Structure formats: C-alpha cells, structure tokens
Coordinates of C-alpha atoms in Angstrom, one line a residue:
X2 CA 95.3 17.4 -19.0
X3 CA 92.8 20.2 -19.2
X4 CA 91.5 22.7 -16.7
X5 CA 87.9 23.9 -16.8
X6 CA 85.9 26.8 -15.5
X7 CA 82.2 27.1 -15.4
X8 CA 80.3 30.4 -15.8
X9 CA 77.5 30.4 -13.3
X10 CA 74.8 32.9 -12.4
X11 CA 71.1 33.8 -12.3
X12 CA 69.3 34.1 -15.6
X13 CA 69.9 37.2 -17.7
X14 CA 73.1 38.3 -15.9
X15 CA 75.1 38.1 -19.2
X16 CA 76.6 34.6 -18.8
X17 CA 76.3 33.7 -22.5
X18 CA 77.5 37.1 -23.6
X19 CA 80.6 36.6 -21.4
X20 CA 81.0 33.1 -22.9
X21 CA 80.7 34.6 -26.4
X22 CA 83.3 37.2 -25.5
X23 CA 85.9 34.8 -24.1
X24 CA 85.4 32.1 -26.8
X25 CA 83.9 34.1 -29.7
X26 CA 81.6 31.1 -30.1
X27 CA 78.4 33.0 -31.0
X28 CA 76.0 31.0 -28.8
X29 CA 72.5 32.4 -28.2
X30 CA 72.1 35.1 -25.6
X31 CA 68.4 35.4 -25.3
X32 CA 66.4 37.6 -22.9
X33 CA 64.6 34.7 -21.0
X34 CA 65.5 32.2 -18.3
X35 CA 67.0 28.8 -19.2
X36 CA 68.2 29.7 -22.7
X37 CA 71.2 27.6 -21.9
X38 CA 70.2 24.0 -21.0
X39 CA 73.1 21.9 -22.1
X40 CA 76.3 23.7 -21.3
X41 CA 78.1 25.4 -24.2
X42 CA 81.8 24.5 -24.1
X43 CA 84.6 26.6 -25.5
X44 CA 88.4 26.4 -25.6
X45 CA 90.0 29.7 -24.7
X46 CA 93.6 30.7 -25.6
X47 CA 95.3 32.2 -22.6
X48 CA 96.8 35.6 -23.4
X49 CA 100.5 35.5 -22.9
X50 CA 102.9 38.2 -24.1
X51 CA 105.9 36.0 -23.1
X52 CA 105.3 33.9 -26.2
X53 CA 106.1 36.8 -28.6
X54 CA 109.3 37.6 -26.6
X55 CA 110.5 34.0 -26.8
X56 CA 109.5 33.8 -30.5
X57 CA 111.6 36.9 -31.3
X58 CA 114.6 34.8 -30.3
X59 CA 113.7 31.3 -31.5
X60 CA 111.8 32.3 -34.7
X61 CA 109.4 29.4 -34.7
X62 CA 107.1 28.5 -37.6
X63 CA 104.2 27.9 -35.1
X64 CA 103.3 29.4 -31.8
X65 CA 100.8 27.5 -29.7
X66 CA 99.4 29.2 -26.5
X67 CA 98.0 27.2 -23.6
X68 CA 94.3 27.0 -23.1
X69 CA 91.4 26.8 -20.6
X70 CA 88.1 25.1 -21.2
X71 CA 85.1 27.3 -20.4
X72 CA 81.5 26.0 -19.7
X73 CA 78.5 28.2 -20.0
X74 CA 76.1 26.6 -17.5
X75 CA 72.3 27.0 -17.2
X76 CA 70.9 29.9 -15.2
X77 CA 70.2 29.1 -11.6
X78 CA 67.1 30.1 -9.5
X79 CA 66.2 29.7 -5.8
X80 CA 65.4 26.1 -5.0
X81 CA 67.8 24.7 -7.5
X82 CA 69.1 22.3 -4.9
X83 CA 65.6 20.9 -4.7
X84 CA 65.3 20.6 -8.5
X85 CA 63.6 24.0 -9.2
X86 CA 64.2 25.4 -12.7
X87 CA 66.9 23.3 -14.2
X88 CA 68.4 22.7 -10.8
X89 CA 69.5 19.1 -11.1
X90 CA 71.1 19.7 -14.5
X91 CA 72.8 22.9 -13.3
X92 CA 74.3 21.2 -10.2
X93 CA 75.4 18.2 -12.3
X94 CA 77.2 20.4 -14.8
X95 CA 78.9 22.5 -12.2
X96 CA 80.3 19.4 -10.4
X97 CA 82.3 18.7 -13.5
X98 CA 84.4 21.9 -13.5
X99 CA 87.6 22.8 -11.6
X100 CA 86.7 26.4 -10.8
X101 CA 83.6 28.6 -10.9
X102 CA 83.2 32.0 -12.5
X103 CA 80.2 33.6 -10.7
X104 CA 78.5 36.2 -13.1
X105 CA 76.4 38.8 -11.4
X106 CA 74.5 41.7 -12.9
X107 CA 75.4 45.3 -11.9
X108 CA 74.0 47.1 -14.9
X109 CA 70.6 48.7 -15.2
X110 CA 68.6 48.0 -18.4
X111 CA 64.8 48.2 -18.5
X112 CA 64.9 46.1 -21.7
X113 CA 66.6 43.1 -20.0
X114 CA 64.5 41.5 -17.4
X115 CA 65.8 40.4 -14.0
X116 CA 64.6 37.2 -12.4
X117 CA 64.0 39.2 -9.2
X118 CA 62.6 42.7 -9.1
X119 CA 65.8 44.5 -7.9
X120 CA 69.3 44.7 -9.3
X121 CA 71.3 43.5 -6.2
X122 CA 74.6 41.8 -7.0
X123 CA 75.4 41.0 -3.4
X124 CA 72.0 39.6 -2.9
X125 CA 72.3 37.6 -6.1
X126 CA 75.6 36.1 -4.9
X127 CA 74.0 35.1 -1.6
X128 CA 71.2 33.3 -3.5
X129 CA 73.7 31.4 -5.7
X130 CA 76.0 30.4 -2.9
X131 CA 73.1 29.4 -0.6
X132 CA 71.9 27.0 -3.3
X133 CA 75.4 25.5 -3.6
X134 CA 75.7 25.2 0.2
X135 CA 72.3 23.5 0.5
X136 CA 73.2 21.1 -2.3
X137 CA 76.4 20.2 -0.5
X138 CA 74.7 19.8 2.8
X139 CA 72.3 17.3 1.2
X140 CA 75.3 15.3 0.0
X141 CA 77.1 15.4 3.3
X142 CA 74.1 14.3 5.3
X143 CA 73.6 11.4 2.9
X144 CA 77.3 10.5 3.3
X145 CA 77.1 10.8 7.1
X146 CA 74.0 8.5 7.2
X147 CA 75.7 5.9 4.9
X148 CA 78.9 5.9 7.1
X149 CA 76.7 5.6 10.3
X150 CA 74.8 2.6 8.8
X151 CA 78.0 0.9 7.9
X152 CA 79.5 1.3 11.4
X153 CA 76.3 -0.1 12.9
X154 CA 76.7 -3.3 10.9
X155 CA 80.3 -3.7 11.8
X156 CA 82.1 -2.0 8.9
X157 CA 85.5 -0.8 10.1
X158 CA 87.0 0.4 6.8
X159 CA 86.0 4.1 7.0
X160 CA 89.1 6.1 8.0
X161 CA 88.8 8.2 11.1
X162 CA 90.1 11.2 9.1
X163 CA 87.1 10.9 6.7
X164 CA 84.6 10.8 9.6
X165 CA 86.3 13.9 11.0
X166 CA 86.2 15.6 7.6
X167 CA 82.4 14.9 7.3
X168 CA 81.8 16.4 10.7
X169 CA 83.9 19.5 10.0
X170 CA 82.3 20.0 6.6
X171 CA 78.8 19.6 7.9
X172 CA 79.4 22.1 10.7
X173 CA 80.6 24.7 8.2
X174 CA 77.7 24.1 5.8
X175 CA 75.1 24.3 8.6
X176 CA 76.5 27.8 9.3
X177 CA 75.8 28.7 5.6
X178 CA 79.5 28.9 4.6
X179 CA 81.1 28.0 1.4
X180 CA 83.8 25.5 2.2
X181 CA 86.5 27.2 0.2
X182 CA 85.9 30.4 2.3
X183 CA 86.2 28.7 5.7
X184 CA 90.0 28.0 5.9
X185 CA 89.3 24.3 6.5
X186 CA 92.0 22.0 5.4
X187 CA 90.0 20.1 2.8
X188 CA 90.9 16.7 1.3
X189 CA 90.3 17.7 -2.3
X190 CA 90.2 14.1 -3.5
X191 CA 87.4 13.4 -1.1
X192 CA 85.6 16.6 -2.0
X193 CA 85.8 15.6 -5.7
X194 CA 84.6 12.0 -5.1
X195 CA 81.7 13.3 -3.0
X196 CA 80.7 15.9 -5.6
X197 CA 81.1 18.8 -3.3
X198 CA 80.4 22.2 -5.0
X199 CA 81.5 24.8 -2.5
X200 CA 85.0 23.4 -2.2
X201 CA 85.8 24.6 -5.7
X202 CA 87.8 27.9 -6.0
X203 CA 85.7 30.8 -7.4
X204 CA 85.9 34.4 -8.5
X205 CA 83.2 36.9 -9.4
X206 CA 82.6 38.8 -12.6
X207 CA 80.5 42.0 -12.2
X208 CA 78.8 42.7 -15.5
X209 CA 78.7 46.5 -15.4
X210 CA 76.9 49.2 -17.4
X211 CA 78.5 51.6 -19.9
X212 CA 78.3 54.5 -17.5
X213 CA 80.0 52.4 -14.8
X214 CA 83.3 51.9 -16.7
X215 CA 84.8 55.2 -15.7
X216 CA 82.4 56.3 -13.0
X217 CA 81.9 53.1 -11.0
X218 CA 78.7 52.5 -9.1
X219 CA 77.5 51.9 -5.6
X220 CA 76.4 48.4 -6.5
X221 CA 79.8 47.5 -7.8
X222 CA 81.6 49.0 -4.8
X223 CA 79.4 47.0 -2.5
X224 CA 80.1 43.8 -4.4
X225 CA 83.9 44.5 -4.3
X226 CA 83.7 45.0 -0.5
X227 CA 81.7 41.7 -0.2
X228 CA 84.4 39.9 -2.2
X229 CA 87.3 41.5 -0.2
X230 CA 85.7 40.3 3.0
X231 CA 86.0 36.7 1.7
X232 CA 89.3 37.1 -0.1
X233 CA 87.6 36.7 -3.5
X234 CA 88.4 38.6 -6.7
X235 CA 85.7 40.7 -8.2
X236 CA 86.4 41.6 -11.9
X237 CA 84.3 44.3 -13.4
X238 CA 83.6 43.8 -17.2
X239 CA 81.3 45.7 -19.4
X240 CA 80.5 42.8 -21.7
X241 CA 78.6 45.1 -24.1
X242 CA 81.6 47.3 -24.8
X243 CA 84.1 44.4 -24.9
X244 CA 81.9 42.3 -27.2
X245 CA 81.8 45.2 -29.6
X246 CA 85.5 45.7 -29.3
X247 CA 86.2 42.0 -30.0
X248 CA 84.9 42.5 -33.6
X249 CA 87.8 44.9 -34.3
X250 CA 91.4 44.2 -35.2
X251 CA 94.0 44.3 -32.4
X252 CA 95.0 47.9 -32.9
X253 CA 91.5 49.3 -33.3
X254 CA 90.3 47.2 -30.4
X255 CA 92.9 48.7 -28.0
X256 CA 92.1 52.2 -29.2
X257 CA 88.3 51.7 -28.8
X258 CA 88.6 50.3 -25.3
X259 CA 91.0 53.0 -24.3
X260 CA 88.6 55.6 -25.6
X261 CA 85.9 54.4 -23.2
X262 CA 88.3 54.1 -20.3
X263 CA 89.3 50.4 -20.4
X264 CA 93.1 50.1 -20.4
X265 CA 93.2 46.3 -20.0
X266 CA 90.5 44.1 -21.4
X267 CA 88.5 42.6 -18.7
X268 CA 88.7 39.2 -20.4
X269 CA 92.5 39.2 -20.1
X270 CA 92.1 40.0 -16.4
X271 CA 89.5 37.2 -16.0
X272 CA 91.6 34.5 -17.6
X273 CA 94.7 35.5 -15.5
X274 CA 92.5 35.4 -12.4
X275 CA 91.3 31.9 -13.4
X276 CA 94.9 30.8 -13.6
X277 CA 95.5 32.2 -10.1
X278 CA 92.5 30.5 -8.4
X279 CA 93.3 27.2 -10.1
X280 CA 96.9 27.6 -8.8
X281 CA 98.4 26.9 -12.3
X282 CA 101.8 27.6 -13.7
X283 CA 102.9 27.9 -17.4
X284 CA 106.0 26.5 -18.9
X285 CA 107.4 26.7 -22.4
X286 CA 109.0 24.3 -24.9
X287 CA 110.9 26.0 -27.7
X288 CA 111.7 22.7 -29.5
X289 CA 112.0 22.3 -33.3
X290 CA 109.8 24.7 -35.3
X291 CA 107.1 25.1 -32.7
X292 CA 107.0 27.2 -29.6
X293 CA 104.4 25.9 -27.2
X294 CA 103.0 27.0 -23.8
X295 CA 101.7 24.4 -21.4
X296 CA 99.7 24.4 -18.1
X297 CA 100.3 22.4 -15.0
X298 CA 99.3 22.6 -11.3
X299 CA 101.8 24.4 -9.1
X300 CA 104.1 21.9 -7.5
X301 CA 104.2 19.6 -10.6
X302 CA 107.5 17.9 -11.6
X303 CA 109.4 17.5 -14.8
X304 CA 108.0 13.9 -14.9
X305 CA 104.5 15.4 -14.9
X306 CA 105.5 17.9 -17.6
X307 CA 106.9 15.1 -19.8
X308 CA 103.6 13.1 -19.5
X309 CA 101.6 16.2 -20.5
X310 CA 103.7 16.6 -23.7
X311 CA 103.6 12.9 -24.6
X312 CA 103.6 9.5 -22.8
X313 CA 106.6 8.4 -24.9
X314 CA 108.6 11.3 -23.6
X315 CA 107.6 10.6 -20.1
X316 CA 108.5 6.9 -20.4
X317 CA 111.8 7.6 -22.1
X318 CA 112.7 10.6 -19.9
X319 CA 116.5 11.1 -19.3
X320 CA 117.0 14.7 -18.2
X321 CA 115.8 18.2 -18.9
X322 CA 117.4 21.6 -19.5
X323 CA 115.5 24.1 -17.5
X324 CA 116.0 27.9 -17.5
X325 CA 113.9 30.7 -16.0
X326 CA 112.2 32.9 -18.6
X327 CA 114.1 36.0 -17.4
X328 CA 117.4 34.2 -18.0
X329 CA 116.3 32.8 -21.3
X330 CA 115.4 36.3 -22.5
X331 CA 118.4 38.0 -21.0
X332 CA 120.8 35.6 -22.7
X333 CA 119.0 35.5 -26.0
X334 CA 118.0 31.8 -25.9
X335 CA 119.0 28.4 -24.5
X336 CA 122.5 28.5 -26.0
X337 CA 123.4 31.8 -24.5
X338 CA 121.9 30.8 -21.1
X339 CA 124.0 27.6 -21.1
X340 CA 127.1 29.5 -21.8
X341 CA 126.4 31.8 -18.9
X342 CA 125.6 28.9 -16.5
X343 CA 122.0 29.8 -16.1
X344 CA 120.6 26.5 -17.4
X345 CA 119.9 23.7 -14.8
X346 CA 120.2 20.0 -15.8
X347 CA 117.5 18.3 -13.8
X348 CA 115.9 14.9 -13.3
X349 CA 112.3 13.9 -13.3
X350 CA 111.6 14.9 -9.6
X351 CA 112.5 18.6 -10.2
X352 CA 109.6 20.9 -9.4
X353 CA 108.9 23.3 -12.2
X354 CA 108.7 27.0 -11.5
X355 CA 106.2 29.3 -13.2
X356 CA 107.5 30.5 -16.6
X357 CA 110.3 28.0 -16.9
X358 CA 111.6 27.3 -20.4
X359 CA 112.2 23.5 -20.8
X360 CA 113.9 21.2 -23.2
X361 CA 113.4 17.5 -22.3
X362 CA 115.9 14.8 -23.5
X363 CA 114.4 11.3 -23.8
X364 CA 115.2 8.0 -25.4

C-alpha cells in the first residue's frame, strides 16, 4: 500500500523546485510554462526521530523509514477544465493522487515570470480551485444525466443514497465550493469511482522569498488568513534557501537554516502535514535485524498491518504483541515492557494506535 500526494499549481510557482527539494531528484525547473508534462514521481522518506530512539535500544543492522510518493504535476492555467494548456493531462494526473499539495508563489522576482501580471497567492488559489470545481461539476452533471436516463428506461438499481449524494455534491459545486471544505459527509468510494477532484484533502505551500523568512509579508499573511477560514494548513517554505541547504551535511544544514531564521525545515513540516491530511498513522516492527516504520490509515487493524508486511503473515496470523512507543522506550524494549505488563496480546481485529510497536506471531 502506498499513499500519494500531487504538487499542483500555476506555472513558475516553484513546483519542480519543491519536488527537487523533497525528493532530491534533480528534475528540470525551467522558467516557462508546461516544463512538466508527464508527472515526475519521487519516493520520499518520512522524517521520524522515533526510529533513532528505538534503534538505540534494539541496535538493528538496518533502519527503514516509511515513505510517501510525491507527484510533480503539470502547471495549470485558467480553462484547464475545458482542456486549455495541458488541462486534460493535468486533471487526469491529479485524479490519481490521494491528497493535493497546492503550491502558490509569494516571492517577488523580476527574473521569474508569472503567468498573470500580479503576484497574488490568494487569487492564484482561487483560480486553481475554480478549475477543479468546474471539472467536478462537469463530471457530476454527466453522472446525473446518466442516472436520469437510466431511471426513464426503468432501471431501478441506482441506490437512493447515491442520487441524494449527486444532488448534494452538485449543489455545493454550483456555489463554487470545494467539496472537502463543505462539511458534507462524502462517500469517498463514490468520489473516487467518479473521479472527483475537490473531495481530496489538500494543504497549501507558500513559496516565500528570502526576505520573508524572518520578516513575513502581507501576501503570506493574507494567504494564511485565507487558509484559516477554510481550516487548511498553509506552510511557508523558502525553496531557494532550503534547496541550497539540502546540499550540505546534516550538521551544516541545521546551522545554515538557523542562520537565516529557519528552525525547522519546511520540508519536514510539509511531510508531517501530508500525514495529517491523509489521516495516517505509523507503526514500528523491530523484528530480527531490521527496524522498520510502516504507514496505515487511521482505524486500521492488526490484520491490515499484517497484510501490509506480507500476505503470508496475514494468512498465518495468530496474535501480536503491541506496546505504545512511550512504554517501549520507558522500559527499554519489548522484554522490559512485557515484564512491566505494558504489552498487549491482541488478535487481528485490534485497531492500531499511532506509534505502536508491534511484533506479529504467525504460522
């Protein structure tokens, strides 16, 4: 199982630079629209300081962090839903991701053109979201017509709940709202099967200038207020500084970022925020000589976890030893946690908690 995020935005906002930063993939970042046609794809290790704390106890030969898959998707322009620019390819690529990272430009730079005349991050977000709303409205209207035609010829197999969902979704889209921002109880399986874009969780990355790192800017503040009104995270990142820092070793990188007023790398904040909007949890398996982190949707069971590790483990599942990370660390490992009574012996229906340490027994 893998979870994917797509970086979306207008041309020349810094999408490919952000992608380079999170994946260190070195893809082109040219100063003209549509440099990215086919999406670049990178696998990102999720920063996790808990792994080093567990490793200090278990002394594994290998430490494997969990990962996210990141797509760098083609730049969007007005009219994408009608096929303008690379609209059809853009919309097709975004339908394949689980969550969206909206990249907007807050920095001023006369050497980097903007697709519109003014640097206006809130206006840019409105353009992007309007395109997604219009694309969804087109889908819903086609679906509504299809259902109506079916009912006219006597088809009775469309559930009432689906018809009600179509009406509710259409109403919200006609008001220009992203579905994920409406509070509607969305049937995500339907949203996925229909190819709905605005039902996907999203966050916003503000690509800020060098002077904005410590001083901030009116543009950034306005974007943050816009996000707060919708309950959406806005993460400021100076991609120029952070890309320079990424070439340094860990100690020098931290010193460089601190010298320009960045205490926590924006990329770490971004990946943590992606975890939050995807509603993911991490669990750990300190088995044999490898310590490994894994990712699951919140609410997943031990049976799900076993299947993620290996189908043989899932099929042969007997039971699992489960302990919270805090107890594992406090008692210096699984053995100490067992002696203190902190380890749970659980079956396949047990719902995993975030940061559980797990040892699965199987036939």
